[in-house]
CSV table of C-alpha atoms in Angstrom, one decimal:
chain,number,residue,atom,x,y,z
A,27,UNK,CA,0.0,0.0,0.0
A,28,UNK,CA,1.2,3.5,-0.7
A,29,UNK,CA,2.0,5.7,2.2
A,30,UNK,CA,-0.4,8.7,2.8
A,31,UNK,CA,2.4,11.0,1.9
A,32,UNK,CA,2.9,9.5,-1.6
A,33,UNK,CA,-0.8,9.4,-2.4
A,34,UNK,CA,-1.3,13.1,-1.4
A,35,UNK,CA,1.7,14.1,-3.6
A,36,UNK,CA,0.1,12.1,-6.4
A,37,UNK,CA,-3.1,14.0,-5.9
A,38,UNK,CA,-1.2,17.3,-5.9
A,39,UNK,CA,0.4,16.3,-9.2
A,40,UNK,CA,-2.9,15.4,-10.7
A,41,UNK,CA,-4.5,18.7,-9.6
A,42,UNK,CA,-1.5,20.6,-11.0
A,43,UNK,CA,-1.9,18.7,-14.3
A,44,UNK,CA,-5.6,19.5,-14.4
A,45,UNK,CA,-5.0,23.1,-13.8
A,46,UNK,CA,-2.4,23.3,-16.5
A,47,UNK,CA,-4.8,21.7,-19.0
A,48,UNK,CA,-7.8,23.9,-18.0
A,49,UNK,CA,-5.8,27.1,-18.3
A,50,UNK,CA,-4.2,26.2,-21.6
A,51,UNK,CA,-4.9,28.3,-24.7
A,52,UNK,CA,-4.4,25.4,-27.2
A,53,UNK,CA,-8.1,24.7,-27.3
A,54,UNK,CA,-9.9,27.5,-29.0
A,55,UNK,CA,-13.1,27.9,-31.0
A,56,UNK,CA,-12.7,27.3,-34.7
A,57,UNK,CA,-15.1,28.9,-37.2
A,58,UNK,CA,-17.4,26.5,-38.9
A,59,UNK,CA,-16.2,27.9,-42.3
A,60,UNK,CA,-12.9,26.1,-41.6
A,61,UNK,CA,-12.1,22.5,-42.3
A,62,UNK,CA,-10.7,20.4,-39.4
A,63,UNK,CA,-7.4,20.1,-41.1
A,64,UNK,CA,-4.6,21.7,-39.1
A,65,UNK,CA,-1.4,23.1,-40.4
A,66,UNK,CA,0.9,26.0,-40.0
A,67,UNK,CA,3.7,27.2,-42.3
A,68,UNK,CA,5.9,27.1,-39.3
A,69,UNK,CA,5.7,23.2,-39.2
A,70,UNK,CA,8.3,23.0,-41.9
A,71,UNK,CA,11.9,22.8,-40.8
A,72,UNK,CA,14.4,24.6,-43.0
A,73,UNK,CA,17.7,25.2,-41.4
A,74,UNK,CA,20.9,26.0,-43.4
A,75,UNK,CA,20.4,22.8,-45.3
A,76,UNK,CA,21.2,20.8,-42.2
A,77,UNK,CA,17.7,19.2,-42.4
A,78,UNK,CA,18.9,17.4,-45.5
A,79,UNK,CA,21.3,15.4,-43.4
A,80,UNK,CA,18.3,13.4,-42.0
A,81,UNK,CA,16.3,11.1,-44.3
A,82,UNK,CA,13.1,12.7,-43.0
A,83,UNK,CA,11.5,15.1,-45.5
A,84,UNK,CA,11.1,18.1,-43.2
A,85,UNK,CA,9.2,20.1,-45.7
A,86,UNK,CA,6.6,17.3,-46.3
A,87,UNK,CA,3.9,19.0,-44.2
A,88,UNK,CA,3.7,22.1,-46.4
A,89,UNK,CA,3.9,20.0,-49.6
A,90,UNK,CA,0.9,17.9,-48.5
A,91,UNK,CA,-1.2,21.1,-48.1
A,92,UNK,CA,0.0,22.6,-51.4
A,93,UNK,CA,-1.0,19.4,-53.2
A,94,UNK,CA,-4.5,19.5,-51.6
A,95,UNK,CA,-4.9,23.1,-52.5
A,96,UNK,CA,-3.7,22.5,-56.1
A,97,UNK,CA,-6.1,19.5,-56.4
A,98,UNK,CA,-8.9,21.9,-55.5
A,99,UNK,CA,-10.2,19.9,-52.6
A,100,UNK,CA,-9.0,22.4,-50.0
A,101,UNK,CA,-9.2,26.1,-49.9
A,102,UNK,CA,-6.1,27.6,-48.2
A,103,UNK,CA,-8.3,29.9,-46.2
A,104,UNK,CA,-10.1,26.9,-44.6
A,105,UNK,CA,-7.0,25.5,-43.0
A,106,UNK,CA,-6.8,25.8,-39.2
A,107,UNK,CA,-3.7,27.4,-37.7
A,108,UNK,CA,-2.8,26.0,-34.3
A,109,UNK,CA,-1.0,27.7,-31.4
A,110,UNK,CA,2.4,26.7,-30.2
A,111,UNK,CA,2.4,24.5,-27.1
A,112,UNK,CA,3.7,26.5,-24.2
A,113,UNK,CA,6.0,25.3,-21.5
A,114,UNK,CA,3.0,24.9,-19.2
A,115,UNK,CA,1.3,22.8,-21.8
A,116,UNK,CA,4.3,20.5,-22.2
A,117,UNK,CA,4.6,20.1,-18.5
A,118,UNK,CA,1.3,18.3,-18.5
A,119,UNK,CA,3.3,15.2,-19.6
A,120,UNK,CA,7.0,16.2,-19.5
A,121,UNK,CA,9.1,16.8,-16.5
A,122,UNK,CA,10.9,20.1,-16.0
A,123,UNK,CA,14.2,18.3,-16.2
A,124,UNK,CA,13.4,16.7,-19.6
A,125,UNK,CA,12.4,20.1,-21.0
A,126,UNK,CA,15.5,21.7,-19.6
A,127,UNK,CA,17.6,19.0,-21.3
A,128,UNK,CA,16.4,20.3,-24.6
A,129,UNK,CA,18.3,23.5,-23.8
A,130,UNK,CA,21.4,21.6,-24.8
A,131,UNK,CA,21.9,21.5,-28.5
A,132,UNK,CA,23.7,18.1,-28.2
A,133,UNK,CA,20.6,16.5,-26.6
A,134,UNK,CA,18.4,17.8,-29.5
A,135,UNK,CA,21.0,16.6,-32.0
A,136,UNK,CA,20.7,13.1,-30.6
A,137,UNK,CA,16.9,13.2,-30.7
A,138,UNK,CA,16.7,14.5,-34.3
A,139,UNK,CA,19.6,12.2,-35.3
A,140,UNK,CA,21.5,15.1,-37.0
A,141,UNK,CA,24.9,15.3,-35.2
A,142,UNK,CA,25.9,18.8,-36.5
A,143,UNK,CA,22.9,20.3,-34.6
A,144,UNK,CA,25.1,19.8,-31.5
A,145,UNK,CA,27.3,22.6,-32.8
A,146,UNK,CA,24.6,25.2,-33.2
A,147,UNK,CA,23.7,27.8,-30.5
A,148,UNK,CA,20.6,26.6,-28.7
A,149,UNK,CA,18.6,29.7,-29.3
A,150,UNK,CA,18.7,28.9,-33.0
A,151,UNK,CA,17.9,25.2,-32.3
A,152,UNK,CA,14.9,26.3,-30.3
A,153,UNK,CA,13.7,28.6,-33.1
A,154,UNK,CA,14.4,26.4,-36.2
A,155,UNK,CA,13.8,22.9,-34.8
A,156,UNK,CA,11.9,22.9,-31.5
A,157,UNK,CA,9.5,25.7,-32.3
A,158,UNK,CA,8.1,23.9,-35.4
A,159,UNK,CA,7.7,20.8,-33.3
A,160,UNK,CA,5.9,22.8,-30.6
A,161,UNK,CA,3.5,24.1,-33.2
A,162,UNK,CA,2.8,20.6,-34.4
A,163,UNK,CA,2.1,19.5,-30.8
A,164,UNK,CA,-0.4,22.4,-30.5
A,165,UNK,CA,-2.0,21.0,-33.7
A,166,UNK,CA,-2.3,17.5,-32.3
A,167,UNK,CA,-3.8,18.7,-29.1
A,168,UNK,CA,-6.3,20.9,-30.9
A,169,UNK,CA,-7.2,18.1,-33.3
A,170,UNK,CA,-9.0,16.1,-30.5
A,171,UNK,CA,-11.3,19.0,-29.8
A,172,UNK,CA,-12.1,19.5,-33.5
A,173,UNK,CA,-12.6,15.7,-34.0
A,174,UNK,CA,-15.1,15.7,-31.1
A,175,UNK,CA,-17.0,18.6,-32.7
A,176,UNK,CA,-16.8,17.5,-36.3
A,177,UNK,CA,-16.3,13.7,-36.2
A,178,UNK,CA,-12.7,13.9,-37.6
A,179,UNK,CA,-9.6,16.0,-37.7
A,180,UNK,CA,-6.3,15.7,-39.5
A,181,UNK,CA,-3.1,17.3,-38.1
A,182,UNK,CA,-0.9,17.5,-41.1
A,183,UNK,CA,2.1,16.9,-38.8
A,184,UNK,CA,2.6,15.4,-35.4
A,185,UNK,CA,2.7,11.8,-34.5
A,186,UNK,CA,5.9,11.9,-32.5
A,187,UNK,CA,5.4,8.4,-31.1
A,188,UNK,CA,9.0,7.7,-30.0
A,189,UNK,CA,8.8,10.5,-27.3
A,190,UNK,CA,7.7,9.7,-23.8
A,191,UNK,CA,7.5,11.9,-20.7
A,192,UNK,CA,11.2,11.5,-19.9
A,193,UNK,CA,12.8,10.6,-23.1
A,194,UNK,CA,12.9,11.8,-26.7
A,195,UNK,CA,14.3,10.0,-29.7
A,196,UNK,CA,13.8,9.0,-33.4
A,197,UNK,CA,13.1,12.6,-34.5
A,198,UNK,CA,10.5,13.0,-31.7
A,199,UNK,CA,11.2,15.7,-29.1
A,200,UNK,CA,7.7,16.1,-27.5
A,201,UNK,CA,5.1,13.5,-26.7
A,202,UNK,CA,2.2,15.0,-28.7
A,203,UNK,CA,0.0,11.9,-28.6
A,204,UNK,CA,0.3,11.5,-24.8
A,205,UNK,CA,-0.5,15.3,-24.4
A,206,UNK,CA,-3.4,15.1,-26.8
A,207,UNK,CA,-5.0,12.3,-24.8
A,208,UNK,CA,-4.5,13.9,-21.4
A,209,UNK,CA,-6.1,17.1,-22.7
A,210,UNK,CA,-9.0,15.0,-24.1
A,211,UNK,CA,-9.5,13.3,-20.7
A,212,UNK,CA,-9.8,16.6,-18.9
A,213,UNK,CA,-11.4,19.0,-21.5
A,214,UNK,CA,-13.6,16.7,-23.6
A,215,UNK,CA,-14.9,14.5,-20.8
A,216,UNK,CA,-13.5,11.4,-22.7
A,217,UNK,CA,-12.5,8.4,-20.7
A,218,UNK,CA,-11.5,5.8,-23.3
A,219,UNK,CA,-9.1,6.3,-26.1
A,220,UNK,CA,-7.8,3.9,-28.7
A,221,UNK,CA,-4.4,4.5,-30.4
A,222,UNK,CA,-4.1,2.9,-33.8
A,223,UNK,CA,-0.4,3.2,-34.6
A,224,UNK,CA,0.3,2.1,-38.2
A,225,UNK,CA,3.7,3.8,-38.6
A,226,UNK,CA,6.3,1.2,-39.6
A,227,UNK,CA,8.1,1.8,-36.3
A,228,UNK,CA,6.9,0.7,-32.8
A,229,UNK,CA,5.2,3.6,-30.9
A,230,UNK,CA,7.3,3.1,-27.8
A,231,UNK,CA,6.8,6.7,-26.4
A,232,UNK,CA,3.0,6.5,-25.9
A,233,UNK,CA,3.4,2.8,-24.8
A,234,UNK,CA,5.6,3.9,-21.9
A,235,UNK,CA,3.4,6.8,-21.0
A,236,UNK,CA,0.2,4.8,-20.8
A,237,UNK,CA,1.9,1.5,-19.6
A,238,UNK,CA,-0.5,1.0,-16.7
A,239,UNK,CA,-3.5,3.2,-17.9
A,240,UNK,CA,-6.4,1.0,-18.9
A,241,UNK,CA,-8.3,4.1,-20.3
A,242,UNK,CA,-5.9,3.8,-23.3
A,243,UNK,CA,-6.0,0.8,-25.7
A,244,UNK,CA,-3.0,0.5,-28.1
A,245,UNK,CA,-3.1,-1.3,-31.4
A,246,UNK,CA,0.4,-1.1,-32.8
A,247,UNK,CA,1.2,-2.7,-36.2
A,248,UNK,CA,5.0,-2.4,-36.7
A,249,UNK,CA,8.1,-3.9,-38.2
A,250,UNK,CA,9.7,-5.7,-35.2
A,251,UNK,CA,13.2,-5.8,-36.8
A,252,UNK,CA,13.8,-2.0,-37.0
A,253,UNK,CA,14.2,0.9,-34.6
A,254,UNK,CA,13.4,1.4,-31.7
A,255,UNK,CA,13.6,-2.3,-30.6
A,256,UNK,CA,12.1,-1.2,-27.3
A,257,UNK,CA,11.3,-4.6,-25.7
A,258,UNK,CA,10.1,-3.1,-22.4
A,259,UNK,CA,7.5,-0.9,-24.2
A,260,UNK,CA,6.3,-3.9,-26.2
A,261,UNK,CA,4.9,-5.3,-22.9
A,262,UNK,CA,2.4,-2.4,-22.8
A,263,UNK,CA,0.9,-2.9,-26.3
A,264,UNK,CA,-2.6,-4.2,-25.9
A,265,UNK,CA,-2.7,-5.6,-29.4
A,266,UNK,CA,0.6,-6.3,-31.2
A,267,UNK,CA,0.7,-6.9,-34.9
A,268,UNK,CA,4.2,-7.5,-36.2
A,269,UNK,CA,4.8,-7.1,-39.9
A,270,UNK,CA,8.3,-8.2,-41.0
A,271,UNK,CA,10.6,-6.5,-43.5
A,272,UNK,CA,9.4,-7.1,-47.0
A,273,UNK,CA,5.7,-7.5,-46.2
A,274,UNK,CA,3.6,-6.8,-49.3
A,275,UNK,CA,0.4,-4.8,-49.6
A,276,UNK,CA,-2.1,-7.6,-49.7
A,277,UNK,CA,-0.8,-9.4,-46.6
A,278,UNK,CA,-0.5,-6.1,-44.8
A,279,UNK,CA,-4.1,-5.0,-45.5
A,280,UNK,CA,-5.4,-8.5,-44.5
A,281,UNK,CA,-3.6,-8.3,-41.2
A,282,UNK,CA,-5.0,-4.8,-40.7
A,283,UNK,CA,-8.6,-6.0,-41.4
A,284,UNK,CA,-8.2,-8.8,-38.9
A,285,UNK,CA,-6.7,-6.5,-36.3
A,286,UNK,CA,-9.4,-3.8,-36.6
A,287,UNK,CA,-12.1,-6.5,-36.0
A,288,UNK,CA,-10.3,-7.7,-32.8
A,289,UNK,CA,-9.8,-4.1,-31.6
A,290,UNK,CA,-13.4,-3.3,-32.1
A,291,UNK,CA,-14.5,-6.4,-30.1
A,292,UNK,CA,-12.1,-5.7,-27.2
A,293,UNK,CA,-12.4,-2.0,-26.6
A,294,UNK,CA,-15.1,0.6,-27.1
A,295,UNK,CA,-13.3,4.0,-27.5
A,296,UNK,CA,-14.7,7.5,-27.4
A,297,UNK,CA,-11.8,8.8,-29.4
A,298,UNK,CA,-9.4,7.2,-31.9
A,299,UNK,CA,-5.9,8.6,-32.4
A,300,UNK,CA,-4.6,7.3,-35.7
A,301,UNK,CA,-0.8,7.5,-36.2
A,302,UNK,CA,-0.7,7.2,-40.0
A,303,UNK,CA,3.0,7.0,-40.8
A,304,UNK,CA,3.8,6.6,-44.5
A,305,UNK,CA,7.1,4.9,-43.8
A,306,UNK,CA,5.4,1.6,-44.7
A,307,UNK,CA,5.7,2.7,-48.4
A,308,UNK,CA,7.6,0.5,-50.8
A,309,UNK,CA,11.2,1.7,-51.0
A,310,UNK,CA,11.2,3.5,-47.7
A,311,UNK,CA,14.8,3.1,-46.4
A,312,UNK,CA,13.8,2.9,-42.7
A,313,UNK,CA,10.4,1.2,-42.7
A,314,UNK,CA,11.5,-1.7,-45.0
A,315,UNK,CA,8.0,-2.7,-45.9
A,316,UNK,CA,6.6,-2.9,-49.4
A,317,UNK,CA,3.2,-1.2,-49.3
A,318,UNK,CA,2.0,0.5,-52.5
A,319,UNK,CA,0.7,4.1,-52.6
A,320,UNK,CA,-2.8,2.7,-53.3
A,321,UNK,CA,-2.3,0.3,-50.3
A,322,UNK,CA,-1.7,3.3,-48.1
A,323,UNK,CA,-4.9,5.1,-49.3
A,324,UNK,CA,-6.8,1.8,-48.6
A,325,UNK,CA,-5.2,1.5,-45.2
A,326,UNK,CA,-6.3,5.0,-44.2
A,327,UNK,CA,-9.8,4.4,-45.6
A,328,UNK,CA,-10.1,1.2,-43.5
A,329,UNK,CA,-9.2,3.1,-40.3
A,330,UNK,CA,-11.6,6.0,-41.0
A,331,UNK,CA,-14.3,3.5,-41.9
A,332,UNK,CA,-13.7,1.7,-38.6
A,333,UNK,CA,-14.2,4.9,-36.7
A,334,UNK,CA,-17.1,6.1,-38.8
A,335,UNK,CA,-19.1,2.9,-38.5
A,336,UNK,CA,-18.8,3.1,-34.7
A,337,UNK,CA,-19.4,6.8,-34.7
A,338,UNK,CA,-16.1,7.5,-32.9
A,339,UNK,CA,-14.3,10.8,-33.5
A,340,UNK,CA,-10.9,10.2,-35.2
A,341,UNK,CA,-7.7,12.2,-35.2
A,342,UNK,CA,-5.1,11.5,-37.9
A,343,UNK,CA,-1.5,12.4,-37.5
A,344,UNK,CA,1.0,12.0,-40.4
A,345,UNK,CA,4.0,10.8,-38.4
A,346,UNK,CA,7.0,9.1,-40.2
A,347,UNK,CA,7.7,8.8,-43.9
A,348,UNK,CA,11.2,9.1,-45.2
A,349,UNK,CA,10.9,9.6,-49.0
A,350,UNK,CA,10.1,12.7,-51.0
A,351,UNK,CA,7.2,10.9,-52.5
A,352,UNK,CA,5.4,10.6,-49.1
A,353,UNK,CA,3.8,14.0,-49.3
A,354,UNK,CA,2.0,13.2,-52.5
A,355,UNK,CA,0.9,9.8,-51.2
A,356,UNK,CA,-0.6,11.4,-48.1
A,357,UNK,CA,-2.4,14.1,-50.2
A,358,UNK,CA,-3.8,11.4,-52.5
A,359,UNK,CA,-5.0,9.5,-49.5
A,360,UNK,CA,-6.8,12.5,-48.1
A,361,UNK,CA,-8.4,13.1,-51.5
A,362,UNK,CA,-9.6,9.5,-51.4
A,363,UNK,CA,-11.1,9.9,-47.9
A,364,UNK,CA,-12.9,12.9,-49.2
A,365,UNK,CA,-14.2,11.1,-52.3
A,366,UNK,CA,-15.4,8.2,-50.1
A,367,UNK,CA,-17.2,10.8,-48.0
A,368,UNK,CA,-15.3,9.7,-44.9
A,369,UNK,CA,-14.2,13.4,-44.4
A,370,UNK,CA,-15.8,16.6,-45.7
A,371,UNK,CA,-13.3,19.0,-47.1
A,372,UNK,CA,-14.4,22.5,-48.2
A,373,UNK,CA,-13.7,22.5,-51.9
A,374,UNK,CA,-15.3,20.3,-54.5
A,375,UNK,CA,-12.6,18.9,-56.8
A,376,UNK,CA,-12.0,21.3,-59.7
A,377,UNK,CA,-13.6,20.1,-62.9
A,378,UNK,CA,-10.9,19.6,-65.5
């Protein structure tokens, strides 16, 4: 049994967390004329060309939106601009000591896997690397509110699933998924959340953060032979679906169909967080799976259908994807969701 001292300090921590969430400015009212698609030009990371030293396409977020606007299914004026997550917002999940560690450029360099970042003054690292990430965190948190109001929301960014309360890694400096869920618990009166993580990599960050929290059900479909190889975090996955290197589209989609049936039987969520990494794409150097672009559109459609049929609000995050072709694949998938009436975007496709 816990001592009275420790339980009262836990209560204090809980109250402090609630207060931080309740006083946050990240939830704000969005005009009905806007579409629940969240993006800011400050998501994109451009920094003396150093961003090119990492395989991640750090301008993919803006390119997704430009495709959608050029296809005519989205009006630029209808995009929702999020606020930057403040230090108080981040403290809902992260410790003061973890956030302080990001004031060392060497620590950020390790997390984003670009060693030269260690040599750059931290004020620049904050502005050019961490500020874009904090904007994306603000977008993920806001997405849950929008999804509850409109049935769905897409943050054209976020999905930093390798970051937990105390540890960043794998290009993930803040735990946006964990933050989003804690905000939803307090502000949206939601008590059951399902994470469907279909990025090629295991979502070890949120797995550690919700390791003993039965309000969160995690379905993680990942390649077990690649980063992060976090065997401890694997113990906290409610439903593990391992897809080995070289898995092809048909087998992948069949496993997903089966997994969604099981997830729907085991858990009845009030919100779905869908981590839709495109690093499962054929040719992706890090994901090592062989899923076609059409396969990705079908995958996304299946997850949105799962949520729609159960009438559960869904948040989609774009997460990993390490090829220049990813942006187009994501944009095409969003167009497909719109055509299948699983989302309602503002513009009708331009007649050609």
